[in-house]
Each structure stands twice: as C-alpha cells, then as structure tokens.
Coordinates of C-alpha atoms and ligand atoms in Angstrom, one line a residue:
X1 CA -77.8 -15.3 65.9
X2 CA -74.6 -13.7 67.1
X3 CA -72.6 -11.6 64.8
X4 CA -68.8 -11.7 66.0
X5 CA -67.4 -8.2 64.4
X6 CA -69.0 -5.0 63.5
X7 CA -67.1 -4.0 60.3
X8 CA -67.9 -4.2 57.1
X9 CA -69.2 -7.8 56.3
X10 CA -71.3 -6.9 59.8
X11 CA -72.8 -3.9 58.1
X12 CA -73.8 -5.9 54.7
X13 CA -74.8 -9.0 56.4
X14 CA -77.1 -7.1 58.6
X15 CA -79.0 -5.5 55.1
X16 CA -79.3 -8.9 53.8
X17 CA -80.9 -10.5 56.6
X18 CA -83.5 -7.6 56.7
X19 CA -84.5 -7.9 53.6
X20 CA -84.1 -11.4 52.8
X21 CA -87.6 -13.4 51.8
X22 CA -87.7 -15.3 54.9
X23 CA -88.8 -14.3 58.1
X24 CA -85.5 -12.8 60.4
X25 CA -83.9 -14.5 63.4
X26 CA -85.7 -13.8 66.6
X27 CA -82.9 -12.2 67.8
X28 CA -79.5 -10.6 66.2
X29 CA -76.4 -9.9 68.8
X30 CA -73.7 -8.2 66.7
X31 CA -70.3 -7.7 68.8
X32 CA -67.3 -6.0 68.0
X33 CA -65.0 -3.0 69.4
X34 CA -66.8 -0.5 67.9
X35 CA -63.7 1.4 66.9
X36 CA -64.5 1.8 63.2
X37 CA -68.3 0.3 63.3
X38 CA -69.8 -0.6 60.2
X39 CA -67.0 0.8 58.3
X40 CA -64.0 -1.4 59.2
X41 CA -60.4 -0.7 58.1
X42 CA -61.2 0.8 54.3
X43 CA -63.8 3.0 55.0
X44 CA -63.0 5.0 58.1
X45 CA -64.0 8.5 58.7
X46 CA -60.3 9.5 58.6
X47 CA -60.4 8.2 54.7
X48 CA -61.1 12.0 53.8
X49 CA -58.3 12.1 50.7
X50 CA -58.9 8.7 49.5
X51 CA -60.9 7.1 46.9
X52 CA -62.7 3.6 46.5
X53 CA -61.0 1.4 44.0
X54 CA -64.0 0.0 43.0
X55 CA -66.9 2.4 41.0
X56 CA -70.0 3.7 42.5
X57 CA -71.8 2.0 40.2
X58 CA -70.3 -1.4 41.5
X59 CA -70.6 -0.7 45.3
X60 CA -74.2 -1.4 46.2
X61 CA -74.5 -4.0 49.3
X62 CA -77.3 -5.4 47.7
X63 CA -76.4 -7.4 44.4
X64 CA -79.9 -7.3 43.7
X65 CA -80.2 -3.6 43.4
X66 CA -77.2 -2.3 41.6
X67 CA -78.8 1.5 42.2
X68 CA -78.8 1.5 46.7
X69 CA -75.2 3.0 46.9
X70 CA -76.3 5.8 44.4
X71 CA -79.2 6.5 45.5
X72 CA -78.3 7.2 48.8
X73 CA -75.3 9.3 47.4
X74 CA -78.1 11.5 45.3
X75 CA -80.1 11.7 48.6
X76 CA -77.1 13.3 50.5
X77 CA -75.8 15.2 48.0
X78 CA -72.7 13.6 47.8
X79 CA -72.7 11.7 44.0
X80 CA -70.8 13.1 41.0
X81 CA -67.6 11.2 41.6
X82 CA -67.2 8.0 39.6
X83 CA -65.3 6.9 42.5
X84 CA -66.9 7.2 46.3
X85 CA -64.7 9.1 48.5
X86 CA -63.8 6.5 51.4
X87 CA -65.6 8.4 54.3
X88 CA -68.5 8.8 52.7
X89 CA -68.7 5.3 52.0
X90 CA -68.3 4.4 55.0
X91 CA -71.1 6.6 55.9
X92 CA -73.3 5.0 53.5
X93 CA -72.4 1.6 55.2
X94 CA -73.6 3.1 58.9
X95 CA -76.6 4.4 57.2
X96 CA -77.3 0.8 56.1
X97 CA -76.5 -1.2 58.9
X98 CA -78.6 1.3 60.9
X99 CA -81.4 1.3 58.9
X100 CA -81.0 -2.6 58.6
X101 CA -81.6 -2.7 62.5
X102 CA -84.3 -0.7 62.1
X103 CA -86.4 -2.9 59.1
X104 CA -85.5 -6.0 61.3
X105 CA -86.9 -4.5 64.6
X106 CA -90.0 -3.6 62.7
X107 CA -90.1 -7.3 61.5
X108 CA -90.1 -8.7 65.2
X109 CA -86.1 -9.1 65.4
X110 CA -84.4 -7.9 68.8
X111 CA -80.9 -6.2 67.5
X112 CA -78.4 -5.8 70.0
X113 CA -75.2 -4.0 69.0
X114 CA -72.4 -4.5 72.3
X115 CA -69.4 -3.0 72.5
X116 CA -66.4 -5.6 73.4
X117 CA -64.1 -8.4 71.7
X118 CA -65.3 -11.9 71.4
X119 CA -62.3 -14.3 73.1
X120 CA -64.4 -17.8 72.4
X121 CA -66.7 -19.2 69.7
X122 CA -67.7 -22.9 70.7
X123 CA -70.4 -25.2 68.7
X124 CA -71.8 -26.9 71.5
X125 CA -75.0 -30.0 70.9
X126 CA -77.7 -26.7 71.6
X127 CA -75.7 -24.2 70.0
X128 CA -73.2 -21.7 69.6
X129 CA -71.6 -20.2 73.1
X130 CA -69.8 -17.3 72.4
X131 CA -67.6 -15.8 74.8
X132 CA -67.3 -11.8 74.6
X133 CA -66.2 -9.1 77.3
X134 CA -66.3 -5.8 77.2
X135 CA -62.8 -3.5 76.1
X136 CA -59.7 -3.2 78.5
X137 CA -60.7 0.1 80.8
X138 CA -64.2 -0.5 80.3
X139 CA -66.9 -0.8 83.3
X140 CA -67.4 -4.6 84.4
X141 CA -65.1 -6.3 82.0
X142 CA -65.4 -9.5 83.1
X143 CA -66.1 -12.4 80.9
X144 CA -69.6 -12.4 79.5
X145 CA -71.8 -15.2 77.4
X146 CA -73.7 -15.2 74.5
X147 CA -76.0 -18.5 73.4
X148 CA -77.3 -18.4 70.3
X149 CA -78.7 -21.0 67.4
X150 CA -76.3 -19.6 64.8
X151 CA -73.0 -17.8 64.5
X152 CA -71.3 -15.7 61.5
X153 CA -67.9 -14.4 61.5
X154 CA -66.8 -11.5 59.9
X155 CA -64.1 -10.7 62.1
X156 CA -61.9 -9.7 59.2
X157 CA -58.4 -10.5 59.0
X158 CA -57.4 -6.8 61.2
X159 CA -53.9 -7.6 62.3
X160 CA -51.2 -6.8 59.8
X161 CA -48.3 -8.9 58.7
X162 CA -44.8 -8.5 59.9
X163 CA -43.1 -9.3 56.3
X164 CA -40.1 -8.5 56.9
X165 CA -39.9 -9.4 60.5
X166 CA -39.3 -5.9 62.1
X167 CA -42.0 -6.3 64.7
X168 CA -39.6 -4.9 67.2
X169 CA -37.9 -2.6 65.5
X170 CA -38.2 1.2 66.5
X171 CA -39.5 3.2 64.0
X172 CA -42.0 1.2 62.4
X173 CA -45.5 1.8 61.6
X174 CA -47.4 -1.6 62.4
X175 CA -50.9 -0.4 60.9
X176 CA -51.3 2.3 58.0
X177 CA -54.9 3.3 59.3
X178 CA -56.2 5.9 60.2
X179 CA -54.0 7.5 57.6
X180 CA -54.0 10.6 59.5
X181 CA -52.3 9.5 62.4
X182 CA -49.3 8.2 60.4
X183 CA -48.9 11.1 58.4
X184 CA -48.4 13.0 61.8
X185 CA -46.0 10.5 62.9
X186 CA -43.9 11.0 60.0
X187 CA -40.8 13.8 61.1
X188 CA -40.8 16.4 58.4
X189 CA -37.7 15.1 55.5
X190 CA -38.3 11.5 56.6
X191 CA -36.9 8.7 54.1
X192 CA -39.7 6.4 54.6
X193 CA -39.9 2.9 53.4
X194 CA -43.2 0.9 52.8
X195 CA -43.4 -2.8 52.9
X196 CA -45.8 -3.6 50.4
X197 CA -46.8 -2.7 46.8
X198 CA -50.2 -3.3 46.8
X199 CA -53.5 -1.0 46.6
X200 CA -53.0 -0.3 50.6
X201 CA -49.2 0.6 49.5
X202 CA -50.7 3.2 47.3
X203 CA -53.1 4.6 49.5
X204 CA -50.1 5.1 51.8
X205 CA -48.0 6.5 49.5
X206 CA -50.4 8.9 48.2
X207 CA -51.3 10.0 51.4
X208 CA -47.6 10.6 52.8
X209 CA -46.7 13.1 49.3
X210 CA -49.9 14.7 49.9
X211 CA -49.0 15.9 52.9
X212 CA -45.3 16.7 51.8
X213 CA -43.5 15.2 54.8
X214 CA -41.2 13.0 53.0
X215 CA -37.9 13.2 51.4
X216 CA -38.8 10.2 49.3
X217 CA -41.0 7.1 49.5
X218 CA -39.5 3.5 48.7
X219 CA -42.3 1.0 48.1
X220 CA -40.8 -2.4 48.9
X221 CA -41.8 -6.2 47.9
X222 CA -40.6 -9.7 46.9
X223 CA -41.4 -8.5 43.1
X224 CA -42.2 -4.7 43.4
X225 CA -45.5 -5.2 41.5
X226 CA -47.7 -2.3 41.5
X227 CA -51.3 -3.1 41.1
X228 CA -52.3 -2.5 37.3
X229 CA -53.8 1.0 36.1
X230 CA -57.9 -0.2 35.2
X231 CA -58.4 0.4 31.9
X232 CA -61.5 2.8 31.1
X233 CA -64.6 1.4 29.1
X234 CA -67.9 0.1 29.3
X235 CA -68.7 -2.8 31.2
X236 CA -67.9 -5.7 29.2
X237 CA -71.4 -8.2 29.3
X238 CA -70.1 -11.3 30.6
X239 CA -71.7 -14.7 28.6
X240 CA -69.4 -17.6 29.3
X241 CA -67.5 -17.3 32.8
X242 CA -71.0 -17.7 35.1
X243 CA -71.1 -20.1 37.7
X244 CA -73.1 -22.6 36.2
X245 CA -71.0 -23.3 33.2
X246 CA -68.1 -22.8 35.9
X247 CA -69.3 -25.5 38.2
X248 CA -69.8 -27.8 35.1
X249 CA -66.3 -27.0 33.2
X250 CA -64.5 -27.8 36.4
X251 CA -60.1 -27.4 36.8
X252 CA -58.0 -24.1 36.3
X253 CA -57.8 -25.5 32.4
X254 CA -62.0 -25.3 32.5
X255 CA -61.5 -21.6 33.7
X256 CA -59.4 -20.4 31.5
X257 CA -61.0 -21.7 28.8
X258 CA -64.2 -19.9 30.1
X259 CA -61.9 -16.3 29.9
X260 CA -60.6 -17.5 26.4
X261 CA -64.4 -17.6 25.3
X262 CA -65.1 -13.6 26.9
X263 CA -62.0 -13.1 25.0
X264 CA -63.2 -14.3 21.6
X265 CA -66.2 -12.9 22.0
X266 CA -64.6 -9.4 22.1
X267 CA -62.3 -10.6 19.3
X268 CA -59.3 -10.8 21.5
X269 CA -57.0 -13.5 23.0
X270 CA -54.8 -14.2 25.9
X271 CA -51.9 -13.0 23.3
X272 CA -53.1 -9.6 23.4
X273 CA -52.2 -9.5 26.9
X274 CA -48.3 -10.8 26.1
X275 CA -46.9 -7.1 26.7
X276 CA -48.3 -7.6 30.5
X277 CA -46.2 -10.8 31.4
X278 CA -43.1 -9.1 29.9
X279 CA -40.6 -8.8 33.1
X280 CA -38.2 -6.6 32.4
X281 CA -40.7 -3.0 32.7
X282 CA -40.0 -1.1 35.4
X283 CA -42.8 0.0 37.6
X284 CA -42.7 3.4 36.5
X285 CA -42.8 2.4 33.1
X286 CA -45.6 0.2 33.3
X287 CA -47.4 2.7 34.9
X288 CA -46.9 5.0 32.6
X289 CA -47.4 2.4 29.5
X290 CA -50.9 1.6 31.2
X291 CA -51.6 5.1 31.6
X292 CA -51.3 5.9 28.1
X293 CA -52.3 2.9 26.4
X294 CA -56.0 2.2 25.1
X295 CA -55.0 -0.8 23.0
X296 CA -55.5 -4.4 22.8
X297 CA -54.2 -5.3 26.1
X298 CA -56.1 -2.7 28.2
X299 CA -59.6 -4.2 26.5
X300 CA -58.2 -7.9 27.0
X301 CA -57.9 -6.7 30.9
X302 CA -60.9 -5.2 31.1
X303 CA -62.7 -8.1 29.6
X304 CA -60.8 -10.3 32.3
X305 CA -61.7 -8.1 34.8
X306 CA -65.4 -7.8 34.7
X307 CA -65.4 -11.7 33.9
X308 CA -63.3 -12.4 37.4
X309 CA -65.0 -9.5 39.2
X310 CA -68.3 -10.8 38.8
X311 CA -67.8 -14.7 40.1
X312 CA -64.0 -15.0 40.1
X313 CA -64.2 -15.7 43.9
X314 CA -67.2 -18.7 43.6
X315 CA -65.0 -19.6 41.2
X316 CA -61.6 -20.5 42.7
X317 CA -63.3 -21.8 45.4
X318 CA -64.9 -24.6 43.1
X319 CA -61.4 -25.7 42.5
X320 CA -59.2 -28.2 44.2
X321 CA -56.3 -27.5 46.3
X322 CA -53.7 -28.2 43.9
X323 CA -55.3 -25.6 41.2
X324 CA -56.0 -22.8 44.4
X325 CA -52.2 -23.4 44.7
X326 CA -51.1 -22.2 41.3
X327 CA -53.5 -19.2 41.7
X328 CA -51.6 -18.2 45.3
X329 CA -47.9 -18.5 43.6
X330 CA -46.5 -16.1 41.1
X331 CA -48.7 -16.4 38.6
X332 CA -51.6 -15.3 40.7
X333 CA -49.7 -12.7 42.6
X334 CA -49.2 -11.2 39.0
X335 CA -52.9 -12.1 37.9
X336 CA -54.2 -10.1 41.0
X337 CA -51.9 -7.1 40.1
X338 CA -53.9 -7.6 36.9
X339 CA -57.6 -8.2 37.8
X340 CA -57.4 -5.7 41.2
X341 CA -56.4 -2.7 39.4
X342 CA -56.4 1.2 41.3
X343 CA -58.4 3.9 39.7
X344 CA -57.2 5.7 36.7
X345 CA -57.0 9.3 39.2
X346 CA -54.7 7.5 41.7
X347 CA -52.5 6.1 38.8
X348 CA -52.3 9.9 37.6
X349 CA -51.2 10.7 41.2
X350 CA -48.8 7.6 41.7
X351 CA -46.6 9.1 37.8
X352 CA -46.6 12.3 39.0
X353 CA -44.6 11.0 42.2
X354 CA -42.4 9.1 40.1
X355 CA -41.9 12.0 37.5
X356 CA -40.9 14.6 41.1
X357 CA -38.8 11.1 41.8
X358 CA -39.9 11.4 45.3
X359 CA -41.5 7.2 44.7
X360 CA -39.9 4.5 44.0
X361 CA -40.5 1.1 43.6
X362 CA -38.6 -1.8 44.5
X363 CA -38.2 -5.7 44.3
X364 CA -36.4 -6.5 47.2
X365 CA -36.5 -6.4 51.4
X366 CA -36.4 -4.4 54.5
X367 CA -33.6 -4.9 56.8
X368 CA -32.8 -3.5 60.1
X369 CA -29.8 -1.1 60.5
X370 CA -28.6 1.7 57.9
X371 CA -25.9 2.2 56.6
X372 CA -23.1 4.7 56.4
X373 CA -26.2 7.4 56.7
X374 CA -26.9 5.7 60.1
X375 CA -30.7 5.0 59.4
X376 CA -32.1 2.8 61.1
X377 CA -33.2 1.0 58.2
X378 CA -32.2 -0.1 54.6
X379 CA -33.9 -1.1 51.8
X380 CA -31.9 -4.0 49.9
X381 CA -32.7 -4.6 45.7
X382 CA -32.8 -8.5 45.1
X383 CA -31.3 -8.2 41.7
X384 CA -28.0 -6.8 41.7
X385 CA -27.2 -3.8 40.0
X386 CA -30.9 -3.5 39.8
X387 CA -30.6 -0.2 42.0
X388 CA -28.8 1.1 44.8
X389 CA -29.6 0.2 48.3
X390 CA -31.4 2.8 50.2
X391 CA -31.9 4.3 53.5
X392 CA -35.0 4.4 55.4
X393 CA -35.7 6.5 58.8
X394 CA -39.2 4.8 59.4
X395 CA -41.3 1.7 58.0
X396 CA -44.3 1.6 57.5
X397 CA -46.2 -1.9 56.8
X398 CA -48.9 -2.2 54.4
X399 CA -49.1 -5.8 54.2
X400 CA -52.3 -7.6 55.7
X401 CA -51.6 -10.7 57.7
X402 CA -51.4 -13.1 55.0
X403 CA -54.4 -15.4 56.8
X404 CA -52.9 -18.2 58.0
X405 CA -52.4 -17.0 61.6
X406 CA -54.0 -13.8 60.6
X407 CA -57.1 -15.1 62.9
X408 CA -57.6 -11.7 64.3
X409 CA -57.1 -9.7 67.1
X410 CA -59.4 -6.0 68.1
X411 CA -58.4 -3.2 67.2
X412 CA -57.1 -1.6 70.3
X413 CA -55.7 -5.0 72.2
X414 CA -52.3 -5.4 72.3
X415 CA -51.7 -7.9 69.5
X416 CA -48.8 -10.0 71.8
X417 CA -51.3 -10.5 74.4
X418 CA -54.6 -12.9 73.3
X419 CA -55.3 -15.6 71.0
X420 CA -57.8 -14.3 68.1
X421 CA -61.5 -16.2 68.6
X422 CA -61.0 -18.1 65.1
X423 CA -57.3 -19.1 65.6
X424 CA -58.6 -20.5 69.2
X425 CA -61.8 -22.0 67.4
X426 CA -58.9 -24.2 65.0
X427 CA -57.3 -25.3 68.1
X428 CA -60.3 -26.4 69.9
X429 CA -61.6 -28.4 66.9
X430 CA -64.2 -26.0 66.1
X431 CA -62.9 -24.9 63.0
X432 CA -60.3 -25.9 60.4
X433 CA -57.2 -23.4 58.9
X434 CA -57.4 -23.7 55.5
X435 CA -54.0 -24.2 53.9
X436 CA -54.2 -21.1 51.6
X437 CA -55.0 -18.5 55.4
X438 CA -58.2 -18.3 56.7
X439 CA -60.7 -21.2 57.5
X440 CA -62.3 -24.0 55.5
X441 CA -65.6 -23.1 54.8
X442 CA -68.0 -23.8 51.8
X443 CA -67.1 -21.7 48.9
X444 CA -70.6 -20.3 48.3
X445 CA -72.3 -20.0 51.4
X446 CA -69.4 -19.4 53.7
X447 CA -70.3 -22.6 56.4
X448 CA -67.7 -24.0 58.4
X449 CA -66.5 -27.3 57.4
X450 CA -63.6 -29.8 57.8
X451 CA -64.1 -29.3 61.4
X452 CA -66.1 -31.6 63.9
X453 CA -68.8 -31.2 61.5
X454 CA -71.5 -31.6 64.5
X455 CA -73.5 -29.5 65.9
X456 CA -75.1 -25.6 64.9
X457 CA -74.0 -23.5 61.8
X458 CA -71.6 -21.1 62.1
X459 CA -70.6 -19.5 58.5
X460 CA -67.1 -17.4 57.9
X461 CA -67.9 -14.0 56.0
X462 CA -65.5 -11.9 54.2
X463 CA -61.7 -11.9 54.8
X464 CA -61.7 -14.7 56.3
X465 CA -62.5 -17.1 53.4
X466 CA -59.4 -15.7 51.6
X467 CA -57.8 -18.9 51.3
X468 CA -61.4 -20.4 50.1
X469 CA -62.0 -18.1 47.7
X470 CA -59.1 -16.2 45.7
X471 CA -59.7 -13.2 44.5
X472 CA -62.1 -12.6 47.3
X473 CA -62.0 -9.0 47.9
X474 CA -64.1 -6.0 47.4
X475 CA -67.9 -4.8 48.2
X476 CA -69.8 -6.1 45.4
X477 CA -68.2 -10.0 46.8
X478 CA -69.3 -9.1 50.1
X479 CA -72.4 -8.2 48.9
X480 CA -73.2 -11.4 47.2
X481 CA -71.4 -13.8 50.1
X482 CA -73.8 -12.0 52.4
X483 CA -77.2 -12.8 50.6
X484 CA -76.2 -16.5 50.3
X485 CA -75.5 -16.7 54.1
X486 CA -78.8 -14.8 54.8
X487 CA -80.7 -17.4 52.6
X488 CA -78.4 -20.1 54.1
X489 CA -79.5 -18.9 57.4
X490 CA -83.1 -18.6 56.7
X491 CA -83.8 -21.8 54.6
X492 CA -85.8 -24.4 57.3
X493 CA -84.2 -27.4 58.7
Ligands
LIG501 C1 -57.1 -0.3 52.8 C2 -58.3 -1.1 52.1 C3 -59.0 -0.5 51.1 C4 -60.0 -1.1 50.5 N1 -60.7 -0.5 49.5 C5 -61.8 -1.1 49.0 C6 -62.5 -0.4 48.0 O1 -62.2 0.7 47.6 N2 -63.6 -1.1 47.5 C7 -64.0 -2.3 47.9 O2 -65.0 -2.8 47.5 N3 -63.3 -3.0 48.9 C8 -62.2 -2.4 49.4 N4 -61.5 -3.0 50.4 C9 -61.9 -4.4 50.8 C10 -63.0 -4.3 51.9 O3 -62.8 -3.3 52.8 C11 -63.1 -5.6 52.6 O4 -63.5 -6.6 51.7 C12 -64.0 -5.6 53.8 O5 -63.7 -4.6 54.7 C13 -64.0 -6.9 54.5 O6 -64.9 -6.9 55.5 P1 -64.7 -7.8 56.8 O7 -66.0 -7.7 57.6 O8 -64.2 -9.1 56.5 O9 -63.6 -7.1 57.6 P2 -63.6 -5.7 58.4 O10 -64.4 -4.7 57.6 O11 -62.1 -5.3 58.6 O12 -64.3 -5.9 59.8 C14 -63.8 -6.8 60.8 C15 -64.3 -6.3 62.1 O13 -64.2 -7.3 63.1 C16 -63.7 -6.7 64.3 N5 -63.0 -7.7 65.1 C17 -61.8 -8.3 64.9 N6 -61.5 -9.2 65.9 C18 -62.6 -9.2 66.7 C19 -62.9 -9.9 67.9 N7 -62.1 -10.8 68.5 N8 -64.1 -9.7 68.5 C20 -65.0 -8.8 67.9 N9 -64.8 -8.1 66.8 C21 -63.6 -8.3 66.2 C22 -62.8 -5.6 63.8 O14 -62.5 -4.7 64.8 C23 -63.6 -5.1 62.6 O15 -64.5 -4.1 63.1 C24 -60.4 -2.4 51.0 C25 -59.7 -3.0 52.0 C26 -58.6 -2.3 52.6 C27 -57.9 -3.0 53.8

C-alpha cells in the first residue's frame, strides 16, 4: 500500500491500520517531504503559543477509544489543559505514527517511511504506480517508482490561496506557518493586514500582538466573519442526528429536521438562535456578546455543535449536489463560523486586542498600492461609510487554497514550478475534481470515484474530500475517515 503524504491523516491512518481487526498489508510505503512529519501544518513544533480548537477530550485518533490522546498526555506529564498546546499534539501524533510502525512491523508489515514528493499516481490493470523522487538538493533525485495494490491520499490541501490576487506583490506573506518565522519577518510598528477571518486568521493574529511587533492588525474578508466564541457546557448526548436516521431522512430539509429534533430535546429551537443571523453586530461586538452570554443561543449552538461535530461531515456528503451547494454559499460560510467555533481562552485574547484597538476586523478586500501614507497596501471596506480605508505595510494570507486547484504542492517546492500528483491524477483520468474543491470520492470511505472507475483502489483522506464532505475538518473526522478506510482496505475481495 503506498501512502502519498506524511502529515496528519498519514499519522492517523497508519494507527488505524495497526490496529484494525484484519490482518495489515504486507507492505506500507508512506512518502512525503518530511518537513512537518506526522504533524502537518496545525501541529508543528513551532505551534509553542497556540492552542487546539478542539478539546483534549475530543482529540483521540482512535474514535474507538476516546481516552488515547489523554493517556498519553498523563504519561508525559503534559495534561491539565482542556485544550492541547499544538506542539505537544503534534508530538502525540509522532508518538502514534511511530508506535503504529512499530505494532505493524510486529504483525509482519514492512513500513517504509521515504523522504521525497510524489509527482504521479496512476491506476494501472495490476495496480497503483506511483511516481516519487527524492527533494530538490537531495542525493540521486531522479525519478523513482513505487507499485503497489492500493493507494491513499492524504496529501492535504498545503498550498494556500491567493484571495486577493497579490501573489506577486512584495510584502506578502504567502504561508502563516511556522508562526515563528513570520513574526520575525514582521519590521517592528508594521501595519499588517491579514486576508482571512477564519480560526488560522486568529492564530495569526494572536501570535503577531503576542509578540508586540505591530502597530495594528486588520483582519480582512468578503464578510469579516469571525469564527464564533464555543459556548461552555457539557456535551450535549446526541439522539436524532446519527447516520442512520441521516441516511434514511435524506435532503438538507431531512437534516434540519434531524437538528430541530436535538433542539426540542433540549427544549430549544432554531429561534433561539435568531440573535446569531442578526447582520448588523460588529465583530467586536459579537465577540464580546458571545463572550458574555450563557443564554438560550449559546445552548442552541452547542447542541448544534456536538450534533454536526459528531457526523456532520458523513452527513453533507449523503446529500446531492444541489443541497452541498447551499451549505458552500453564505448560509454555510455563516453556519461554519457557527459550528467551528475557537476556544473560549483565544476569544478572551482576541477582546482584549480589540479593547487595546490594535485588531480590527473587516468586510472588504486587499488591494495593491497605499495611499497618501505610501503603503504598499490598502485595505478597502465594502460597505461605504462602513469604516475608513486602511493602510497595510505587509499581508499576510491565511486563506487555504479553497480545493478546487488546491491539489497540492510540497512544502518546500516552489509552488510555480510542478503540477500537484492529484490535480495531474484529474487530468489523466485517474481521478475526478469535485465541483465543491477536492476530488470525488465516496463520502464514507473516502474511494475514488467518478473517474475511470477500473482498476485498484485508491481512497482520498482528509482535506482533500472537502468538497465531499462539508464541514470536514478537525481530528476526531480524521479519526473516524481513517478507520473506515482501514476496514475498507482490509475487507477481502
Ligand atoms: C492552522 C490549522 C489549525 C488547525 N487546528 C486544528 C485543531 O486545533 N484541532 C483539530 O482537530 N484540527 C485542526 N486543524 C485541522 C487538521 O489539521 C487537519 O484536519 C489535518 O491536518 C488534515 O490532515 P491532512 O493529512 O489532510 O493534511 P496535512 O496534515 O496538511 O498533511 C498533508 C501532507 O502531505 C504532504 N504532501 C503534500 N504534497 C505532497 C506530494 N506531492 N508528495 C508527498 N507529500 C505531499 C504535505 O507536506 C503534508 O505533510 C487545523 C488545521 C490548520 C491548517
């Protein structure tokens, strides 16, 4: 079996197939740069400051066994925090893909971990040839091949996305990550703009005031949504939103009548959420509103939340193309500032930037050239007399590549220079782009489809089933995608 990536859908794939019923693949070959190995962009060791957005209690690779991340954490002495400091999850994740190779050496599995970037994934009448060769300045890097009965991709979607289209601009920061290197490259009093709002947006902004380089920090986006504050509470027991009453309810309207039943059940409605589709709140203010506020709306959320958290992304991928549509548009950019909501801690960071007045957030775009300030950028409010326009010395994006081309480059090749494996995979008939970004795969065990439909398996894991399955993000989906292509994998015939 050939692995194509070594991030973080690598690391949880590798557990599952090691401890899956079934007896392991002769023989593993996992391939990737090896730049952030087993730990991929969110959980680098340079994520010293930052924290998960998902609990510890949530961020076991094995869905089975809710307990693995915090065991190990008690092990190492390094529990106690609700939230996992990113490093040290990404520590836990080498510990488990390391200790994955092990068990599945022990079962008669030859694991091979190799150092390179795959350029070629073909299904061939015997197979999968991949082709793979070793990184720019490396010994031998010629062209090398891998055959093997079965592929997986989790090749993530790595490359960011140029929103505003400023790829050439000077004094821009392509790639957040590692946070430490862009705080350095930030001169001390910079104006900085960010082209995003999301949770990466946060992480960036957080990370720039920490280290107290920055005159002030724009966030910039189409609507300058921040993601939502998450409500405390105890888990809220899900009973109606599974995917077996999913599968047979069927439609968007068959969902949400599935999250109006969790709702009831708590006594609650979609009405009690009517203060969080109000337009006219400024960031700040919602912020601060969600901070405060224990009411209705923040139990309604968190009902939502565990309900969509738990099989939200089996879920859109049961629906048809016109439903996934709706969820991709406005609504479901507003429903994902909802349902992916950042820690209660950062939010308490994030006001206290807004109350210094050194954040803001806007609803608007980027351009190129400043103003009378002669920056060399400017941030531009869509609504008029919404706020002034700003000056910006740098950018910095924090927008992933939205997954329709975003069919990945490594880390460390120029991203002007090579075709991604997956986007070359679409153009030799391989594999199909799915209209929503990534690839057409089966919503539950990740398999390609749509494609020549001949020959060996190869299954997409991870990011790049984003367009497959909304609301796809986050460990504890990993986790479960994993175990169902390990099963997939194993099952005979
Ligand atoms: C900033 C950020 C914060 C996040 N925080 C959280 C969190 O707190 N909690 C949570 O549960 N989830 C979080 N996530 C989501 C989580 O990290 C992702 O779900 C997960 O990393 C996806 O795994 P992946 O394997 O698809 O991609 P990745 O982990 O990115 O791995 C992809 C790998 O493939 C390699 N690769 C790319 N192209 C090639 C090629 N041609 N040949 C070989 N290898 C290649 C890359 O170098 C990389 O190693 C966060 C994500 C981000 C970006």
């Amino acid at each position: 079996m050939a692995l194509v990536g070594d991030g973080v859908g690598a690391a949880v794939l590798l557990d599952a197939l090691s401890v899956g019923a079934a007896a392991p693949p002769g023989r593993i070959t996992v391939v990737g740069p090896g730049v952030r190995r087993w730990r991929g962009l969110a959980f680098g060791a340079d994520a010293v400051a930052s924290l998960t957005n998902i609990g510890a209690a949530a961020m076991s690779v094995r869905p089975g066994d809710p307990g693995h991340y915090l065991r190990w954490a008690e092990a190492t002495g390094t529990a106690g925090t609700a939230f996992p400091h990113r490093a040290v999850f990404g520590r836990y994740l080498e510990h488990t893909a390391g200790e994955a190779a092990a068990r599945l050496r022990r079962r008669g599995c030859r694991v091979d971990v190799l150092t390179g970037r795959v350029t070629r994934v073909r299904r061939t009448p015997d197979g999968v040839d991949t082709r793979w060769e070793p990184l720019p300045g490396t010994a031998g890097a010629a062209v090398r091949r891998l055959e093997s009965a079965a592929a997986v991709l989790c090749c993530g979607a790595s490359e960011p996305a140029d929103p505003y289209g400023l790829a050439r601009s000077d004094g821009r920061v392509l790639a957040p990550y590692p946070l430490e290197e862009l705080v350095a490259a930030v001169p001390p009093g910079a104006r900085v703009a960010v082209a995003g709002t999301g949770l990466t947006a946060v992480d960036v902004a957080c990370a720039l005031a920490d280290a107290g380089r920055c005159r002030e920090i724009t966030l910039v986006s189409r609507r300058g949504l921040l993601p939502s504050v998450r409500p405390a509470g105890p888990p809220h027991p899900v009973r109606h939103f599974t995917l077996d009453r999913i599968r047979t309810e069927g439609g968007l309207g068959g969902l949400l009548a599935l999250l109006g039943a969790e709702l009831a059940a708590e006594g609650l409605s979609f009405a009690d959420l009517r203060v969080e589709w109000g337009g006219s709140e400024s960031a700040a203010d919602r912020l601060r509103r969600q901070l405060d506020d224990g009411g209705t709306a923040a139990r309604a959320l968190r009902v939502l939340r565990h309900a969509v958290g738990g099989t939200g992304a089996e879920a859109a991928g049961l629906l048809g193309l016109a439903d996934r549509r709706r969820l991709d548009g406005r609504t479901g950019r507003k429903l994902r500032s909802l349902l992916f909501p950042m820690p209660a801690h950062t939010a308490v960071r994030v006001r206290e930037l807004f109350d210094r007045e050194v954040l803001r957030v806007v609803a608007g775009r980027i351009e190129r050239g400043g103003g009378r300030g002669g920056a060399a950028f400017r941030v531009l409010p869509d609504a008029p007399g919404v706020g002034a326009v700003r000056e910006a010395d740098l950018v910095v994006n924090a927008v992933l590549r939205p997954s329709d081309e975003h069919l990945t480059e490594a880390e460390g090749v120029p991203p002007d220079s090579r075709e991604g494996p997956v986007a070359r995979m679409v153009r030799e008939g391989h594999a199909r782009a799915h209209p929503l970004g990534g690839v057409e795969a089966d919503p539950l065990t990740g398999l390609l489809t749509g494609a020549d439909g001949a020959g060996a398996p190869v299954h997409a894991l991870g990011t790049l089933t984003q367009g497959v399955n909304a609301f796809a993000c986050g460990l504890p989906w990993l986790a479960r995608h994993s175990t169902r292509i390990a099963a997939a994998l194993s099952a005979p015939g």
